[in-house]
Amino acid sequence: MKSANSLPIRTAKDTAHKNMLPKLSRRHRTLIVLALTTLLLLSIVTGSYILSDSGLSVNFEIKNQAPSMNNLFGTDWLGRDMFTRTVKGLSLSLGVGMMAALVSAVLALFLGICAATLGKTVDTAVTWLVDLFLGVPHLVIIILIAFSVGGGIRGVIIGVAVTHWPSLARVIRAEVMQLRSAEYVQVSRHLGKSRWWVATHHLLPHLISQFFVGLILLFPHAILHEAGISFLGFGLSPDTPAIGIILSEAMRYLSTGMWWLAFFPGVSLLIMVRAFDILGNNILLLLDPHKAHE
Amino acid sequence: MPLEAKGISFRYGNCPWILKDFSLTVNRGEVVGISGHSGCGKSTLARILSGYEEPQLGTVTLDGKPLPRHGYNPVQLILQHPEKAVNPRWRMDKTINEGWVPDQEMLDAFGINDNWLKRWPNELSAGELQRFCVVRALSSQTSVLIADEMTTMLDALIQAQIWHVVTEIAKKRNLALIVISHEKHLIKRLCQRVIEM
Ligand SMILES: Nc1ncnc2c1ncn2[C@@H]1O[C@H](COP(=O)(O)OP(=O)(O)OP(=O)(O)O)[C@@H](O)[C@H]1O
Ligand SMILES: [Mg+2]
C-alpha cells in the first residue's frame, strides 16, 4: 500500500479503477468478500436449522402460489414453501460440496507432494493420472463413480473428489519442485538449517496457502457438480431436499409458467457459487507475493 | 591454506565439460579475482567451491577437510540476483536473522536502515536487498566469502560502498575473499591475484 501510493506513475486503467473503489486495497476488498461470503454461509446454515419443517409439509390449500410476503419464494405443486426448501437444499449442498472439496484437496496435496519428492516413477505415475482425469469430461466420470458406489451422498462425494484433485495436484507438484530449487531455499541449507526446518519454514507456509486457495476454488465446482448430477438423477436420491433435486423437479413445471420454482433456487445457487469463486480468486491474487502488498 | 580445489571436472548432465582438471588454492586473508568471458563457467565454479554443486571428479576441501554437508557452511556464496536469494514471503528481519543474529554495528556498517527490517523484499531496491544478503552470509563462522557478480546490478556508488565494507571486514576477520566479476577494473582494484579462466 505504502509503495503503491508513492508511485508517481499510474496507468489510466489503474486510476479509473481506484476512483470507483476509493482507498480499497486488494487486501480490504478480499476481507469484504470474505465477510460477505461467511455471512451468506452462516445464514444458510443457521437458516436451515431455524426454519421449521412445517414449510416442507404438503399443504394443497396453498399450492402453486407465486412469491408473496407469506411465501417469499412462492410454493410448489404440493404447497411446500420454496424458501424453506431452497435454504435447506443449499445447506445440504454446502455440506456435500465442502466434504467433496476437502477430500479432493487433501488428495491433491498428498499426490502433488509425492510426485515432487518421491522420484521419477511416482512422478510419472501421478502425471499420467492427472492427464487422464483432465482429459475425460468430469461429469462422465462422476456419473460412473457415483453409479458404481450406489449413488447417494457418498457416491457424490467420492465422484467429485476423485475427479477434482488433478489441477490442484499439478499446481502443488510444480510449486514443490520450484521451491526445492529456489535459491533462497538452497541458501537456507547452507546457513545450517536442517531439511525439516526448511520444509516447515520455507515450503509449508507456501503450500498451505495454495492448499486453502485450492480448497476454496474447488468448493463451487463441487457444489455445481453435485447439483448437476443430482439434477440428472445420478446423485442424491429424489427424497433428499438437495438443490439439484429441487431444480430438476422444477424443470417439469417450468412450462406451466411457475417460474419461481426454478428461478430462486437457481439464482441462490449461482450467488453462492460465484461468491466462493470471487473469494478464491481474490485470495489467490493476495497470496501472489509480488502483488500481495499493493 | 583454507580453501583448496584439486583436479575438479564438472559438467551439467551430458552437456560438454565446463571445468576440466581445475585446481585452485585460496589462502586466508587473500582476495582473489576470477575473470573470464561469459559462459566460461565462473558461476559454476563458485557453486562448486561453496558446495552447491558436486564436481564429478576432484575434491574441494577447507583446511584439509571436505565441506560440511550439514550445518553452517563456512564457505558462503553471494549471488548476482538478491531478490531470488530471499524468501518473498518473509519480512526482512526474519531473512537477516536466518543464519545468525547480526549486531547493530554490522547493520550500520552496511547502512541497513532500521525501518527496512519490517519491509517485504519487493519493497526494497536490489542494492538494499543485496546488503541483507551480504550481512546474512557474514556470520562469525564464515571463513571464505565468494561473491559471484555481487554488485553487477548496482550503480557505481553503492557498489563502492558495499565493497569497501566487505573488504574491511574480510581484512579484520582474516577471511578469504573470492571476487567473480566481468568488470576488469573492479577486480584489478580489489584483488591481489587474478585467475583467468
Ligand atoms: N543448470 C545448468 N544446466 C545446464 N547447463 C548449465 C546450467 N547452468 C549453466 N550451464 C551452462 O554452463 C556454462 C557455464 O555457465 P556459468 O553460469 O558458470 O558461466 P559464467 O562464466 O558464470 O557466465 P557469466 O559471466 O555470463 O555469468 C554455460 O554454457 C551454461 O549454459
Ligand atoms: Mg555467472
Coordinates of C-alpha atoms in Angstrom, one line a residue, chain A residues 50-294:
Chain A
I50 CA -34.2 -22.3 12.4
L51 CA -36.8 -22.8 9.6
S52 CA -39.3 -25.3 10.9
D53 CA -40.1 -28.4 8.8
S54 CA -43.7 -27.3 8.6
G55 CA -42.8 -25.4 5.5
L56 CA -41.9 -28.7 3.9
S57 CA -45.2 -30.4 4.7
V58 CA -47.7 -30.9 2.0
N59 CA -50.5 -28.3 2.0
F60 CA -52.7 -28.3 -1.1
E61 CA -54.6 -25.2 0.1
I62 CA -51.6 -23.0 -0.8
K63 CA -50.1 -25.0 -3.8
N64 CA -48.7 -23.3 -6.8
Q65 CA -48.6 -19.8 -5.2
A66 CA -46.5 -17.1 -6.7
P67 CA -44.0 -15.3 -4.4
S68 CA -45.7 -13.3 -1.7
M69 CA -45.0 -12.0 1.8
N70 CA -46.0 -15.3 3.3
N71 CA -44.0 -17.4 0.9
L72 CA -41.1 -15.3 -0.3
F73 CA -40.0 -17.7 -3.0
G74 CA -43.6 -19.0 -3.6
T75 CA -44.8 -22.5 -3.1
D76 CA -44.6 -25.6 -5.3
W77 CA -47.3 -28.0 -6.6
L78 CA -47.5 -29.7 -3.2
G79 CA -47.9 -26.4 -1.3
R80 CA -44.4 -26.6 0.1
D81 CA -42.6 -23.3 0.9
M82 CA -39.9 -22.8 -1.7
F83 CA -37.9 -20.5 0.6
T84 CA -37.6 -23.3 3.2
R85 CA -36.8 -25.8 0.5
T86 CA -34.1 -23.6 -1.1
V87 CA -32.4 -22.8 2.2
K88 CA -32.4 -26.4 3.3
G89 CA -31.3 -27.6 -0.1
L90 CA -28.4 -25.1 -0.2
S91 CA -27.4 -26.1 3.3
L92 CA -27.2 -29.8 2.2
S93 CA -25.4 -28.9 -1.0
L94 CA -22.9 -26.8 1.1
G95 CA -22.2 -29.8 3.3
V96 CA -21.7 -32.2 0.5
G97 CA -19.7 -29.7 -1.5
M98 CA -17.5 -28.9 1.5
M99 CA -16.8 -32.6 2.1
A100 CA -16.1 -33.3 -1.6
A101 CA -13.8 -30.3 -1.9
L102 CA -11.9 -31.2 1.3
V103 CA -11.3 -34.8 0.3
S104 CA -10.3 -33.7 -3.2
A105 CA -7.8 -31.1 -1.9
V106 CA -6.2 -33.5 0.6
L107 CA -5.8 -36.0 -2.2
A108 CA -4.2 -33.3 -4.4
L109 CA -1.8 -32.2 -1.6
F110 CA -0.8 -35.8 -1.0
L111 CA -0.3 -36.8 -4.6
G112 CA 1.3 -33.4 -5.5
I113 CA 3.9 -33.7 -2.8
C114 CA 4.6 -37.4 -3.6
A115 CA 5.1 -36.6 -7.2
A116 CA 7.6 -33.9 -6.5
T117 CA 9.6 -35.7 -3.8
L118 CA 9.4 -39.5 -4.3
G119 CA 11.4 -39.8 -7.5
K120 CA 10.7 -40.3 -11.2
T121 CA 8.5 -43.4 -11.2
V122 CA 6.0 -41.9 -8.8
D123 CA 6.1 -38.6 -10.7
T124 CA 5.4 -40.3 -14.0
A125 CA 2.5 -42.2 -12.5
V126 CA 0.9 -39.2 -10.9
T127 CA 1.4 -37.1 -14.0
W128 CA -0.2 -39.8 -16.1
L129 CA -3.2 -39.9 -13.7
V130 CA -3.5 -36.1 -13.8
D131 CA -3.6 -36.1 -17.6
L132 CA -6.0 -39.0 -17.7
F133 CA -8.5 -37.3 -15.4
L134 CA -8.1 -33.9 -17.0
G135 CA -8.7 -35.4 -20.4
V136 CA -12.1 -37.0 -19.7
P137 CA -15.2 -34.9 -19.0
H138 CA -15.8 -34.6 -15.3
L139 CA -19.5 -35.3 -15.5
V140 CA -19.0 -38.7 -17.2
I141 CA -16.5 -39.9 -14.6
I142 CA -18.6 -38.6 -11.7
I143 CA -21.7 -40.3 -13.0
L144 CA -19.8 -43.6 -13.5
I145 CA -18.3 -43.4 -10.0
A146 CA -21.5 -42.3 -8.3
F147 CA -23.4 -45.0 -10.1
S148 CA -20.9 -47.7 -9.2
V149 CA -20.8 -46.9 -5.5
G150 CA -24.5 -46.9 -5.4
G151 CA -25.4 -43.2 -5.7
G152 CA -26.4 -41.1 -2.7
I153 CA -24.3 -38.6 -0.8
R154 CA -21.3 -41.0 -0.5
G155 CA -21.3 -41.5 -4.3
V156 CA -21.4 -37.8 -5.0
I157 CA -18.6 -37.0 -2.6
I158 CA -16.3 -39.8 -3.9
G159 CA -17.2 -38.9 -7.5
V160 CA -16.5 -35.2 -7.1
A161 CA -13.3 -35.8 -5.0
V162 CA -11.8 -38.3 -7.4
T163 CA -12.4 -36.0 -10.4
H164 CA -11.3 -32.7 -9.0
W165 CA -7.9 -33.2 -7.5
P166 CA -5.7 -33.2 -10.7
S167 CA -5.5 -29.4 -11.3
L168 CA -4.6 -28.6 -7.7
A169 CA -2.2 -31.6 -7.5
R170 CA -0.4 -30.3 -10.6
V171 CA -0.1 -26.8 -9.0
I172 CA 1.3 -28.3 -5.8
R173 CA 3.7 -30.6 -7.6
A174 CA 5.1 -27.7 -9.6
E175 CA 5.2 -25.5 -6.5
V176 CA 7.2 -28.0 -4.5
M177 CA 9.6 -28.6 -7.4
Q178 CA 10.2 -24.9 -7.9
L179 CA 10.6 -24.3 -4.2
R180 CA 13.1 -27.1 -3.8
S181 CA 15.4 -25.5 -6.4
A182 CA 14.7 -21.9 -5.3
E183 CA 17.8 -20.0 -4.4
Y184 CA 16.6 -18.9 -1.0
V185 CA 15.8 -22.5 -0.1
Q186 CA 19.3 -23.6 -1.1
V187 CA 20.9 -20.7 0.8
S188 CA 18.9 -21.7 3.8
R189 CA 20.5 -25.1 3.8
H190 CA 23.9 -23.5 3.6
L191 CA 23.1 -21.3 6.5
G192 CA 22.9 -24.5 8.6
K193 CA 19.2 -25.1 8.5
S194 CA 18.0 -28.7 8.6
R195 CA 15.8 -30.3 6.0
W196 CA 12.9 -30.2 8.5
W197 CA 13.4 -26.6 9.3
V198 CA 13.5 -25.7 5.6
A199 CA 10.4 -27.8 4.9
T200 CA 8.4 -26.2 7.8
H201 CA 9.6 -22.6 7.3
H202 CA 10.0 -22.2 3.6
L203 CA 7.9 -24.8 1.9
L204 CA 4.9 -25.4 4.1
P205 CA 3.6 -21.9 4.6
H206 CA 3.7 -21.6 0.8
L207 CA 1.8 -24.8 0.3
I208 CA -0.7 -24.2 3.0
S209 CA -1.9 -21.1 1.4
Q210 CA -2.0 -22.9 -2.0
F211 CA -4.0 -25.6 -0.4
F212 CA -6.6 -23.3 1.0
V213 CA -7.0 -21.4 -2.2
G214 CA -7.4 -24.7 -4.0
L215 CA -9.9 -25.7 -1.5
I216 CA -12.0 -22.6 -1.8
L217 CA -11.8 -22.7 -5.6
L218 CA -12.8 -26.4 -5.6
F219 CA -15.8 -25.7 -3.5
P220 CA -18.0 -24.0 -6.1
H221 CA -17.1 -26.7 -8.6
A222 CA -18.1 -29.4 -6.1
I223 CA -21.4 -27.8 -5.4
L224 CA -22.2 -27.3 -9.1
H225 CA -21.3 -30.9 -9.9
E226 CA -23.3 -32.2 -7.0
A227 CA -26.3 -30.2 -8.2
G228 CA -25.6 -31.2 -11.8
I229 CA -25.6 -34.9 -11.3
S230 CA -28.5 -34.8 -8.8
F231 CA -30.3 -32.8 -11.4
L232 CA -29.6 -35.6 -14.0
G233 CA -30.7 -38.2 -11.5
F234 CA -27.4 -39.9 -10.7
G235 CA -26.7 -38.2 -7.4
L236 CA -28.7 -37.7 -4.3
S237 CA -31.9 -39.6 -4.0
P238 CA -35.1 -37.7 -5.0
D239 CA -36.4 -37.5 -1.4
T240 CA -33.4 -35.5 -0.2
P241 CA -34.0 -31.8 -0.3
A242 CA -30.9 -31.0 -2.4
I243 CA -30.8 -28.0 -4.7
G244 CA -30.1 -30.2 -7.7
I245 CA -33.3 -32.3 -7.0
I246 CA -35.3 -29.1 -6.5
L247 CA -34.1 -27.8 -9.8
S248 CA -34.8 -31.0 -11.7
E249 CA -38.3 -31.2 -10.3
A250 CA -38.9 -27.6 -11.1
M251 CA -38.0 -28.2 -14.7
R252 CA -41.1 -30.3 -15.1
Y253 CA -43.3 -27.4 -14.1
L254 CA -41.5 -24.7 -16.0
S255 CA -43.9 -24.9 -19.0
T256 CA -46.8 -24.2 -16.6
G257 CA -45.5 -20.7 -16.0
M258 CA -44.4 -21.4 -12.5
W259 CA -41.1 -19.6 -13.0
W260 CA -40.3 -19.1 -9.3
L261 CA -39.8 -22.8 -8.8
A262 CA -36.5 -22.8 -10.7
F263 CA -35.7 -19.1 -10.5
F264 CA -35.0 -18.6 -6.8
P265 CA -33.2 -21.9 -6.1
G266 CA -31.1 -21.4 -9.3
V267 CA -30.2 -17.8 -8.5
S268 CA -29.3 -18.7 -4.9
L269 CA -27.1 -21.5 -6.1
L270 CA -25.4 -19.1 -8.6
I271 CA -24.8 -16.4 -6.0
M272 CA -23.2 -18.9 -3.6
V273 CA -21.0 -20.4 -6.2
R274 CA -19.9 -17.0 -7.6
A275 CA -19.2 -15.8 -4.0
F276 CA -16.7 -18.6 -3.4
D277 CA -15.2 -18.2 -6.8
I278 CA -14.6 -14.5 -6.3
L279 CA -13.3 -15.1 -2.8
G280 CA -10.9 -17.8 -4.0
N281 CA -9.6 -15.7 -6.9
N282 CA -9.1 -12.7 -4.6
I283 CA -7.1 -14.7 -2.1
L284 CA -5.1 -16.2 -4.9
L285 CA -4.0 -12.7 -6.1
L286 CA -3.4 -11.7 -2.5
L287 CA -1.1 -14.6 -2.0
D288 CA 1.0 -13.8 -5.0
P289 CA 4.0 -12.3 -3.2
H290 CA 4.6 -9.8 -6.0
K291 CA 1.1 -8.4 -5.9
A292 CA 0.2 -9.1 -2.3
H293 CA 1.3 -5.8 -0.8
E294 CA -0.4 -3.5 -3.3

